[in-house]
């Protein structure tokens, strides 16, 4: 037998392992930057209405990321992008999803939102199965179940304040975010990772532009109650550029490597990252959340598909990244 097939298989295994390592590293970076925004949001929501914080966050992120995108990729590529589709994906998925998660945190607390976000792997897997980009293997199904259990353990140390409409907002937000992340990574193969992330954030900003005057017309509070000081501006900059812009960039890149279902496993570790950040700010270590995070990490390893697939197959990573 010729040695060529063996070499090709070795390269396929190596490429697959490298993609998995890169994708998981990007997902960890995304969750770290996303989790770091929870303490800032908790402080800002004390004086900022959710609609005002949502609009300010989206506007600041877009004002910074669009010029960087134009500078790095060139104005021609920016102008040729699928803006109509980006407005739909970004407006419905990113914009509406981010607004609803702020409403959920305002009505409940970060712990409740994190608990409900534990359903993200299940929602993402259903989306990939419906799109035909994933075949449900027993290892992945087992890893998904363990990931959800680990997420629930990680967030069980503190009882949620309340459920009701806040929980509904969190569920809808999670579903919209999973769908938008899959569509962003899949539907713009001609764009760089920076372009994919930025163009849908612009769509999300359009949602804010529509919601802000509508909320004001209906009599809702749309401006922060006290004057915005330097401390609040600093938290807003961090919340917009790192916890949104940089986190979304990392997550979309991770989805391109792993698929949205496997990348979403990492969402269940976010409460552990929040705990570590809060511990740095003076809170105590919580072994329950540490155990939950370890279980989720085990689930991520278990669910990895290390076997190379034929080029003709519709693997999740290939389909999501637009290579098919």
mmCIF file of C-alpha atoms in Angstrom:
data_model
loop_
_atom_site.group_PDB
_atom_site.id
_atom_site.type_symbol
_atom_site.label_atom_id
_atom_site.label_comp_id
_atom_site.label_asym_id
_atom_site.label_seq_id
_atom_site.Cartn_x
_atom_site.Cartn_y
_atom_site.Cartn_z
ATOM 1 C CA UNK A 1 0.000 0.000 0.000
ATOM 2 C CA UNK A 2 1.249 3.465 -0.849
ATOM 3 C CA UNK A 3 2.303 5.572 2.139
ATOM 4 C CA UNK A 4 0.494 8.630 0.746
ATOM 5 C CA UNK A 5 -2.894 7.924 2.355
ATOM 6 C CA UNK A 6 -1.223 7.499 5.727
ATOM 7 C CA UNK A 7 0.499 10.836 5.385
ATOM 8 C CA UNK A 8 -2.701 12.512 4.277
ATOM 9 C CA UNK A 9 -4.546 11.072 7.249
ATOM 10 C CA UNK A 10 -1.797 12.262 9.588
ATOM 11 C CA UNK A 11 -2.083 15.764 8.183
ATOM 12 C CA UNK A 12 -5.877 15.618 8.523
ATOM 13 C CA UNK A 13 -5.626 14.583 12.166
ATOM 14 C CA UNK A 14 -3.077 17.332 12.789
ATOM 15 C CA UNK A 15 -5.217 19.992 11.094
ATOM 16 C CA UNK A 16 -8.289 18.834 12.992
ATOM 17 C CA UNK A 17 -6.474 18.934 16.327
ATOM 18 C CA UNK A 18 -5.033 22.363 15.566
ATOM 19 C CA UNK A 19 -8.479 23.720 14.656
ATOM 20 C CA UNK A 20 -9.930 22.313 17.879
ATOM 21 C CA UNK A 21 -7.136 23.823 19.986
ATOM 22 C CA UNK A 22 -7.444 27.223 18.298
ATOM 23 C CA UNK A 23 -11.233 27.204 18.501
ATOM 24 C CA UNK A 24 -11.292 26.326 22.192
ATOM 25 C CA UNK A 25 -8.632 28.934 22.989
ATOM 26 C CA UNK A 26 -10.695 31.584 21.204
ATOM 27 C CA UNK A 27 -13.831 30.483 23.077
ATOM 28 C CA UNK A 28 -12.042 30.782 26.427
ATOM 29 C CA UNK A 29 -10.837 34.277 25.504
ATOM 30 C CA UNK A 30 -14.373 35.212 24.453
ATOM 31 C CA UNK A 31 -15.922 34.036 27.716
ATOM 32 C CA UNK A 32 -13.254 35.746 29.822
ATOM 33 C CA UNK A 33 -13.862 39.120 28.187
ATOM 34 C CA UNK A 34 -17.651 38.598 28.220
ATOM 35 C CA UNK A 35 -17.703 37.607 31.890
ATOM 36 C CA UNK A 36 -15.602 40.647 32.804
ATOM 37 C CA UNK A 37 -18.487 42.840 31.650
ATOM 38 C CA UNK A 38 -21.009 41.488 34.172
ATOM 39 C CA UNK A 39 -19.679 43.480 37.158
ATOM 40 C CA UNK A 40 -19.592 46.651 35.032
ATOM 41 C CA UNK A 41 -23.155 46.078 33.818
ATOM 42 C CA UNK A 42 -24.366 45.466 37.365
ATOM 43 C CA UNK A 43 -23.018 48.861 38.453
ATOM 44 C CA UNK A 44 -24.200 50.744 35.373
ATOM 45 C CA UNK A 45 -27.721 49.294 35.524
ATOM 46 C CA UNK A 46 -28.193 50.973 38.907
ATOM 47 C CA UNK A 47 -28.412 54.355 37.175
ATOM 48 C CA UNK A 48 -28.760 53.512 33.461
ATOM 49 C CA UNK A 49 -32.050 52.223 31.988
ATOM 50 C CA UNK A 50 -31.405 49.024 29.952
ATOM 51 C CA UNK A 51 -32.316 50.722 26.663
ATOM 52 C CA UNK A 52 -29.873 53.587 27.295
ATOM 53 C CA UNK A 53 -27.038 51.244 28.282
ATOM 54 C CA UNK A 54 -27.741 49.011 25.276
ATOM 55 C CA UNK A 55 -27.685 51.940 22.836
ATOM 56 C CA UNK A 56 -24.538 53.507 24.323
ATOM 57 C CA UNK A 57 -22.731 50.175 24.353
ATOM 58 C CA UNK A 58 -23.588 49.376 20.717
ATOM 59 C CA UNK A 59 -22.767 52.869 19.474
ATOM 60 C CA UNK A 60 -19.373 52.995 21.180
ATOM 61 C CA UNK A 61 -18.416 49.532 19.912
ATOM 62 C CA UNK A 62 -19.416 50.355 16.333
ATOM 63 C CA UNK A 63 -17.695 53.773 16.346
ATOM 64 C CA UNK A 64 -14.413 52.087 17.250
ATOM 65 C CA UNK A 65 -14.637 48.843 15.255
ATOM 66 C CA UNK A 66 -15.867 50.170 11.895
ATOM 67 C CA UNK A 67 -12.838 52.468 11.335
ATOM 68 C CA UNK A 68 -10.502 49.623 12.330
ATOM 69 C CA UNK A 69 -12.285 47.326 9.846
ATOM 70 C CA UNK A 70 -11.990 49.900 7.038
ATOM 71 C CA UNK A 71 -8.327 50.514 7.845
ATOM 72 C CA UNK A 72 -7.363 46.821 7.900
ATOM 73 C CA UNK A 73 -9.564 45.384 5.120
ATOM 74 C CA UNK A 74 -9.996 48.416 2.867
ATOM 75 C CA UNK A 75 -13.102 50.458 1.995
ATOM 76 C CA UNK A 76 -13.823 48.416 -1.154
ATOM 77 C CA UNK A 77 -14.371 45.180 0.768
ATOM 78 C CA UNK A 78 -16.491 47.010 3.330
ATOM 79 C CA UNK A 79 -18.731 48.511 0.636
ATOM 80 C CA UNK A 80 -19.138 45.153 -1.168
ATOM 81 C CA UNK A 81 -20.286 43.359 1.979
ATOM 82 C CA UNK A 82 -23.809 41.923 2.276
ATOM 83 C CA UNK A 83 -25.175 44.823 4.302
ATOM 84 C CA UNK A 84 -28.849 43.943 3.883
ATOM 85 C CA UNK A 85 -28.379 40.471 5.320
ATOM 86 C CA UNK A 86 -26.084 41.853 8.022
ATOM 87 C CA UNK A 87 -28.793 44.263 9.144
ATOM 88 C CA UNK A 88 -31.213 41.345 9.464
ATOM 89 C CA UNK A 89 -28.816 39.031 11.346
ATOM 90 C CA UNK A 90 -27.327 41.778 13.496
ATOM 91 C CA UNK A 91 -30.564 43.609 14.146
ATOM 92 C CA UNK A 92 -32.629 40.564 15.080
ATOM 93 C CA UNK A 93 -29.969 38.338 16.631
ATOM 94 C CA UNK A 94 -27.241 40.539 18.072
ATOM 95 C CA UNK A 95 -29.219 43.715 18.791
ATOM 96 C CA UNK A 96 -32.428 42.195 20.131
ATOM 97 C CA UNK A 97 -30.518 39.465 21.976
ATOM 98 C CA UNK A 98 -28.208 41.892 23.760
ATOM 99 C CA UNK A 99 -31.049 44.191 24.718
ATOM 100 C CA UNK A 100 -33.081 41.304 26.141
ATOM 101 C CA UNK A 101 -30.171 40.005 28.223
ATOM 102 C CA UNK A 102 -29.788 43.477 29.764
ATOM 103 C CA UNK A 103 -33.513 43.507 30.542
ATOM 104 C CA UNK A 104 -33.160 40.024 32.059
ATOM 105 C CA UNK A 105 -30.250 41.123 34.259
ATOM 106 C CA UNK A 106 -32.169 44.243 35.323
ATOM 107 C CA UNK A 107 -35.247 42.177 36.285
ATOM 108 C CA UNK A 108 -33.319 39.335 37.940
ATOM 109 C CA UNK A 109 -29.565 39.166 38.572
ATOM 110 C CA UNK A 110 -26.384 37.931 36.855
ATOM 111 C CA UNK A 111 -26.718 34.493 38.488
ATOM 112 C CA UNK A 112 -30.179 33.916 37.042
ATOM 113 C CA UNK A 113 -28.991 34.973 33.597
ATOM 114 C CA UNK A 114 -26.001 32.628 33.862
ATOM 115 C CA UNK A 115 -28.219 29.720 34.901
ATOM 116 C CA UNK A 116 -30.482 30.178 31.898
ATOM 117 C CA UNK A 117 -27.472 30.608 29.588
ATOM 118 C CA UNK A 118 -26.643 26.991 30.468
ATOM 119 C CA UNK A 119 -29.259 26.000 27.881
ATOM 120 C CA UNK A 120 -27.105 27.529 25.101
ATOM 121 C CA UNK A 121 -25.450 24.219 24.070
ATOM 122 C CA UNK A 122 -28.863 22.577 23.718
ATOM 123 C CA UNK A 123 -30.274 25.472 21.664
ATOM 124 C CA UNK A 124 -27.158 25.673 19.507
ATOM 125 C CA UNK A 125 -27.170 21.924 18.867
ATOM 126 C CA UNK A 126 -30.817 22.030 17.785
ATOM 127 C CA UNK A 127 -29.983 24.888 15.409
ATOM 128 C CA UNK A 128 -27.090 22.951 13.867
ATOM 129 C CA UNK A 129 -29.189 19.800 13.531
ATOM 130 C CA UNK A 130 -31.948 21.819 11.829
ATOM 131 C CA UNK A 131 -29.394 23.401 9.487
ATOM 132 C CA UNK A 132 -27.886 20.005 8.688
ATOM 133 C CA UNK A 133 -24.396 21.037 9.788
ATOM 134 C CA UNK A 134 -24.060 18.521 12.629
ATOM 135 C CA UNK A 135 -24.721 14.845 13.058
ATOM 136 C CA UNK A 136 -25.495 14.017 16.660
ATOM 137 C CA UNK A 137 -22.842 11.575 17.864
ATOM 138 C CA UNK A 138 -23.018 9.920 21.250
ATOM 139 C CA UNK A 139 -19.828 11.616 22.498
ATOM 140 C CA UNK A 140 -21.154 15.035 21.612
ATOM 141 C CA UNK A 141 -24.587 14.323 23.120
ATOM 142 C CA UNK A 142 -22.964 13.096 26.335
ATOM 143 C CA UNK A 143 -20.673 16.129 26.435
ATOM 144 C CA UNK A 144 -23.636 18.449 25.906
ATOM 145 C CA UNK A 145 -25.530 16.878 28.828
ATOM 146 C CA UNK A 146 -22.490 17.081 31.108
ATOM 147 C CA UNK A 147 -21.906 20.710 30.055
ATOM 148 C CA UNK A 148 -25.452 21.690 31.050
ATOM 149 C CA UNK A 149 -25.098 19.881 34.398
ATOM 150 C CA UNK A 150 -21.767 21.610 35.015
ATOM 151 C CA UNK A 151 -23.283 24.984 34.208
ATOM 152 C CA UNK A 152 -26.129 24.408 36.638
ATOM 153 C CA UNK A 153 -23.689 23.341 39.373
ATOM 154 C CA UNK A 154 -21.483 26.381 38.714
ATOM 155 C CA UNK A 155 -24.424 28.739 39.177
ATOM 156 C CA UNK A 156 -26.242 26.951 42.004
ATOM 157 C CA UNK A 157 -24.250 28.534 44.821
ATOM 158 C CA UNK A 158 -26.505 31.587 44.912
ATOM 159 C CA UNK A 159 -30.264 31.365 44.547
ATOM 160 C CA UNK A 160 -31.772 33.476 41.748
ATOM 161 C CA UNK A 161 -33.628 36.559 42.878
ATOM 162 C CA UNK A 162 -36.708 35.937 40.746
ATOM 163 C CA UNK A 163 -37.807 34.433 37.456
ATOM 164 C CA UNK A 164 -40.914 35.444 35.530
ATOM 165 C CA UNK A 165 -40.521 37.786 32.567
ATOM 166 C CA UNK A 166 -36.800 38.167 33.248
ATOM 167 C CA UNK A 167 -36.259 34.443 32.697
ATOM 168 C CA UNK A 168 -38.261 34.566 29.463
ATOM 169 C CA UNK A 169 -36.078 37.427 28.224
ATOM 170 C CA UNK A 170 -32.930 35.445 29.057
ATOM 171 C CA UNK A 171 -34.150 32.330 27.187
ATOM 172 C CA UNK A 172 -35.083 34.330 24.070
ATOM 173 C CA UNK A 173 -31.797 36.241 24.258
ATOM 174 C CA UNK A 174 -29.782 33.009 24.425
ATOM 175 C CA UNK A 175 -31.614 31.549 21.419
ATOM 176 C CA UNK A 176 -31.145 34.736 19.367
ATOM 177 C CA UNK A 177 -27.458 34.942 20.251
ATOM 178 C CA UNK A 178 -26.817 31.310 19.238
ATOM 179 C CA UNK A 179 -28.640 31.770 15.929
ATOM 180 C CA UNK A 180 -26.910 35.065 15.142
ATOM 181 C CA UNK A 181 -23.454 33.653 15.954
ATOM 182 C CA UNK A 182 -24.035 30.692 13.628
ATOM 183 C CA UNK A 183 -25.356 32.943 10.847
ATOM 184 C CA UNK A 184 -22.536 35.471 11.257
ATOM 185 C CA UNK A 185 -19.818 32.845 10.944
ATOM 186 C CA UNK A 186 -21.603 31.011 8.101
ATOM 187 C CA UNK A 187 -23.137 33.673 5.861
ATOM 188 C CA UNK A 188 -20.196 36.038 5.298
ATOM 189 C CA UNK A 189 -17.383 33.790 3.997
ATOM 190 C CA UNK A 190 -15.927 36.634 1.924
ATOM 191 C CA UNK A 191 -15.204 38.714 5.042
ATOM 192 C CA UNK A 192 -12.430 38.452 7.588
ATOM 193 C CA UNK A 193 -13.277 37.567 11.183
ATOM 194 C CA UNK A 194 -13.116 41.263 12.042
ATOM 195 C CA UNK A 195 -15.494 42.075 9.207
ATOM 196 C CA UNK A 196 -18.000 39.383 10.193
ATOM 197 C CA UNK A 197 -18.085 40.588 13.760
ATOM 198 C CA UNK A 198 -18.279 44.292 12.922
ATOM 199 C CA UNK A 199 -20.923 44.154 10.201
ATOM 200 C CA UNK A 200 -23.466 42.413 12.438
ATOM 201 C CA UNK A 201 -22.715 44.796 15.306
ATOM 202 C CA UNK A 202 -23.728 47.604 12.949
ATOM 203 C CA UNK A 203 -27.000 45.713 12.452
ATOM 204 C CA UNK A 204 -27.366 45.548 16.208
ATOM 205 C CA UNK A 205 -26.875 49.306 16.431
ATOM 206 C CA UNK A 206 -29.832 49.771 14.076
ATOM 207 C CA UNK A 207 -32.003 47.964 16.617
ATOM 208 C CA UNK A 208 -30.868 50.447 19.259
ATOM 209 C CA UNK A 209 -31.586 53.386 16.928
ATOM 210 C CA UNK A 210 -35.149 52.106 16.488
ATOM 211 C CA UNK A 211 -35.825 51.084 20.095
ATOM 212 C CA UNK A 212 -34.512 54.228 21.798
ATOM 213 C CA UNK A 213 -37.007 56.757 20.363
ATOM 214 C CA UNK A 214 -39.859 54.233 20.531
ATOM 215 C CA UNK A 215 -39.182 53.668 24.233
ATOM 216 C CA UNK A 216 -39.081 57.423 24.825
ATOM 217 C CA UNK A 217 -42.353 57.917 22.921
ATOM 218 C CA UNK A 218 -44.020 55.239 25.065
ATOM 219 C CA UNK A 219 -42.941 57.050 28.228
ATOM 220 C CA UNK A 220 -40.096 54.767 29.353
ATOM 221 C CA UNK A 221 -36.963 56.165 30.937
ATOM 222 C CA UNK A 222 -34.265 56.366 28.272
ATOM 223 C CA UNK A 223 -31.482 58.406 29.885
ATOM 224 C CA UNK A 224 -29.246 57.791 32.923
ATOM 225 C CA UNK A 225 -30.662 59.437 36.046
ATOM 226 C CA UNK A 226 -27.508 61.156 37.412
ATOM 227 C CA UNK A 227 -24.945 62.893 35.254
ATOM 228 C CA UNK A 228 -22.413 60.508 33.694
ATOM 229 C CA UNK A 229 -19.039 60.852 35.401
ATOM 230 C CA UNK A 230 -15.575 59.630 34.454
ATOM 231 C CA UNK A 231 -15.944 56.376 36.413
ATOM 232 C CA UNK A 232 -19.129 55.459 34.550
ATOM 233 C CA UNK A 233 -17.546 56.333 31.218
ATOM 234 C CA UNK A 234 -14.597 54.096 32.018
ATOM 235 C CA UNK A 235 -16.902 51.178 32.809
ATOM 236 C CA UNK A 236 -18.918 51.862 29.657
ATOM 237 C CA UNK A 237 -15.780 51.854 27.490
ATOM 238 C CA UNK A 238 -14.718 48.527 28.964
ATOM 239 C CA UNK A 239 -18.251 47.116 28.671
ATOM 240 C CA UNK A 240 -18.526 48.140 25.008
ATOM 241 C CA UNK A 241 -15.058 47.523 23.585
ATOM 242 C CA UNK A 242 -13.881 44.494 25.551
ATOM 243 C CA UNK A 243 -16.973 42.744 26.855
ATOM 244 C CA UNK A 244 -18.832 43.254 23.559
ATOM 245 C CA UNK A 245 -16.499 44.018 20.652
ATOM 246 C CA UNK A 246 -13.495 41.888 21.566
ATOM 247 C CA UNK A 247 -15.602 39.093 23.066
ATOM 248 C CA UNK A 248 -17.821 38.871 19.986
ATOM 249 C CA UNK A 249 -14.770 38.818 17.709
ATOM 250 C CA UNK A 250 -13.290 35.893 19.635
ATOM 251 C CA UNK A 251 -16.592 34.006 19.740
ATOM 252 C CA UNK A 252 -17.335 34.324 16.011
ATOM 253 C CA UNK A 253 -13.790 33.124 15.266
ATOM 254 C CA UNK A 254 -14.342 30.181 17.637
ATOM 255 C CA UNK A 255 -17.631 29.281 15.951
ATOM 256 C CA UNK A 256 -15.779 29.194 12.633
ATOM 257 C CA UNK A 257 -13.420 26.560 14.067
ATOM 258 C CA UNK A 258 -15.755 24.487 16.263
ATOM 259 C CA UNK A 259 -19.346 25.189 15.240
ATOM 260 C CA UNK A 260 -21.774 27.149 17.381
ATOM 261 C CA UNK A 261 -22.870 24.132 19.455
ATOM 262 C CA UNK A 262 -19.414 23.198 20.742
ATOM 263 C CA UNK A 263 -18.308 26.819 21.121
ATOM 264 C CA UNK A 264 -21.398 27.493 23.246
ATOM 265 C CA UNK A 265 -20.269 24.871 25.783
ATOM 266 C CA UNK A 266 -17.850 27.500 27.037
ATOM 267 C CA UNK A 267 -20.730 29.801 27.991
ATOM 268 C CA UNK A 268 -21.366 27.502 30.945
ATOM 269 C CA UNK A 269 -17.921 28.286 32.378
ATOM 270 C CA UNK A 270 -18.623 32.034 32.383
ATOM 271 C CA UNK A 271 -20.003 32.021 35.966
ATOM 272 C CA UNK A 272 -16.661 30.621 37.151
ATOM 273 C CA UNK A 273 -14.806 33.434 35.391
ATOM 274 C CA UNK A 274 -17.168 35.952 36.980
ATOM 275 C CA UNK A 275 -16.396 34.399 40.366
ATOM 276 C CA UNK A 276 -12.640 34.719 39.795
ATOM 277 C CA UNK A 277 -13.042 38.357 38.767
ATOM 278 C CA UNK A 278 -15.253 39.111 41.758
ATOM 279 C CA UNK A 279 -12.747 37.355 44.042
ATOM 280 C CA UNK A 280 -10.101 39.770 42.755
ATOM 281 C CA UNK A 281 -12.487 42.551 43.800
ATOM 282 C CA UNK A 282 -12.825 41.181 47.318
ATOM 283 C CA UNK A 283 -15.372 38.350 47.269
ATOM 284 C CA UNK A 284 -14.698 34.835 48.578
ATOM 285 C CA UNK A 285 -13.732 31.742 46.555
ATOM 286 C CA UNK A 286 -16.614 29.368 45.830
ATOM 287 C CA UNK A 287 -15.761 25.679 45.451
ATOM 288 C CA UNK A 288 -19.188 24.815 44.019
ATOM 289 C CA UNK A 289 -18.658 27.058 41.031
ATOM 290 C CA UNK A 290 -15.109 25.788 40.634
ATOM 291 C CA UNK A 291 -16.457 22.214 40.501
ATOM 292 C CA UNK A 292 -19.065 23.204 37.930
ATOM 293 C CA UNK A 293 -16.412 24.854 35.765
ATOM 294 C CA UNK A 294 -14.238 21.735 35.923
ATOM 295 C CA UNK A 295 -17.198 19.582 34.827
ATOM 296 C CA UNK A 296 -17.866 21.882 31.861
ATOM 297 C CA UNK A 297 -14.187 21.736 30.879
ATOM 298 C CA UNK A 298 -14.400 17.922 30.968
ATOM 299 C CA UNK A 299 -17.495 18.087 28.754
ATOM 300 C CA UNK A 300 -15.673 20.246 26.198
ATOM 301 C CA UNK A 301 -12.836 17.717 25.981
ATOM 302 C CA UNK A 302 -15.258 14.798 25.750
ATOM 303 C CA UNK A 303 -17.334 16.351 22.973
ATOM 304 C CA UNK A 304 -14.375 17.054 20.663
ATOM 305 C CA UNK A 305 -14.587 15.096 17.416
ATOM 306 C CA UNK A 306 -10.968 14.133 16.831
ATOM 307 C CA UNK A 307 -11.583 11.916 13.802
ATOM 308 C CA UNK A 308 -10.907 13.641 10.496
ATOM 309 C CA UNK A 309 -13.897 13.686 8.150
ATOM 310 C CA UNK A 310 -13.848 13.358 4.369
ATOM 311 C CA UNK A 311 -13.787 16.575 2.397
ATOM 312 C CA UNK A 312 -17.241 15.760 0.986
ATOM 313 C CA UNK A 313 -18.817 15.562 4.426
ATOM 314 C CA UNK A 314 -20.769 18.507 5.834
ATOM 315 C CA UNK A 315 -18.814 18.883 9.046
ATOM 316 C CA UNK A 316 -19.988 21.549 11.410
ATOM 317 C CA UNK A 317 -16.755 23.494 11.305
ATOM 318 C CA UNK A 318 -16.646 23.553 7.483
ATOM 319 C CA UNK A 319 -20.277 24.459 7.045
ATOM 320 C CA UNK A 320 -20.221 27.149 9.712
ATOM 321 C CA UNK A 321 -17.086 28.775 8.309
ATOM 322 C CA UNK A 322 -18.563 28.826 4.798
ATOM 323 C CA UNK A 323 -16.051 26.447 3.235
ATOM 324 C CA UNK A 324 -18.699 24.102 1.766
#
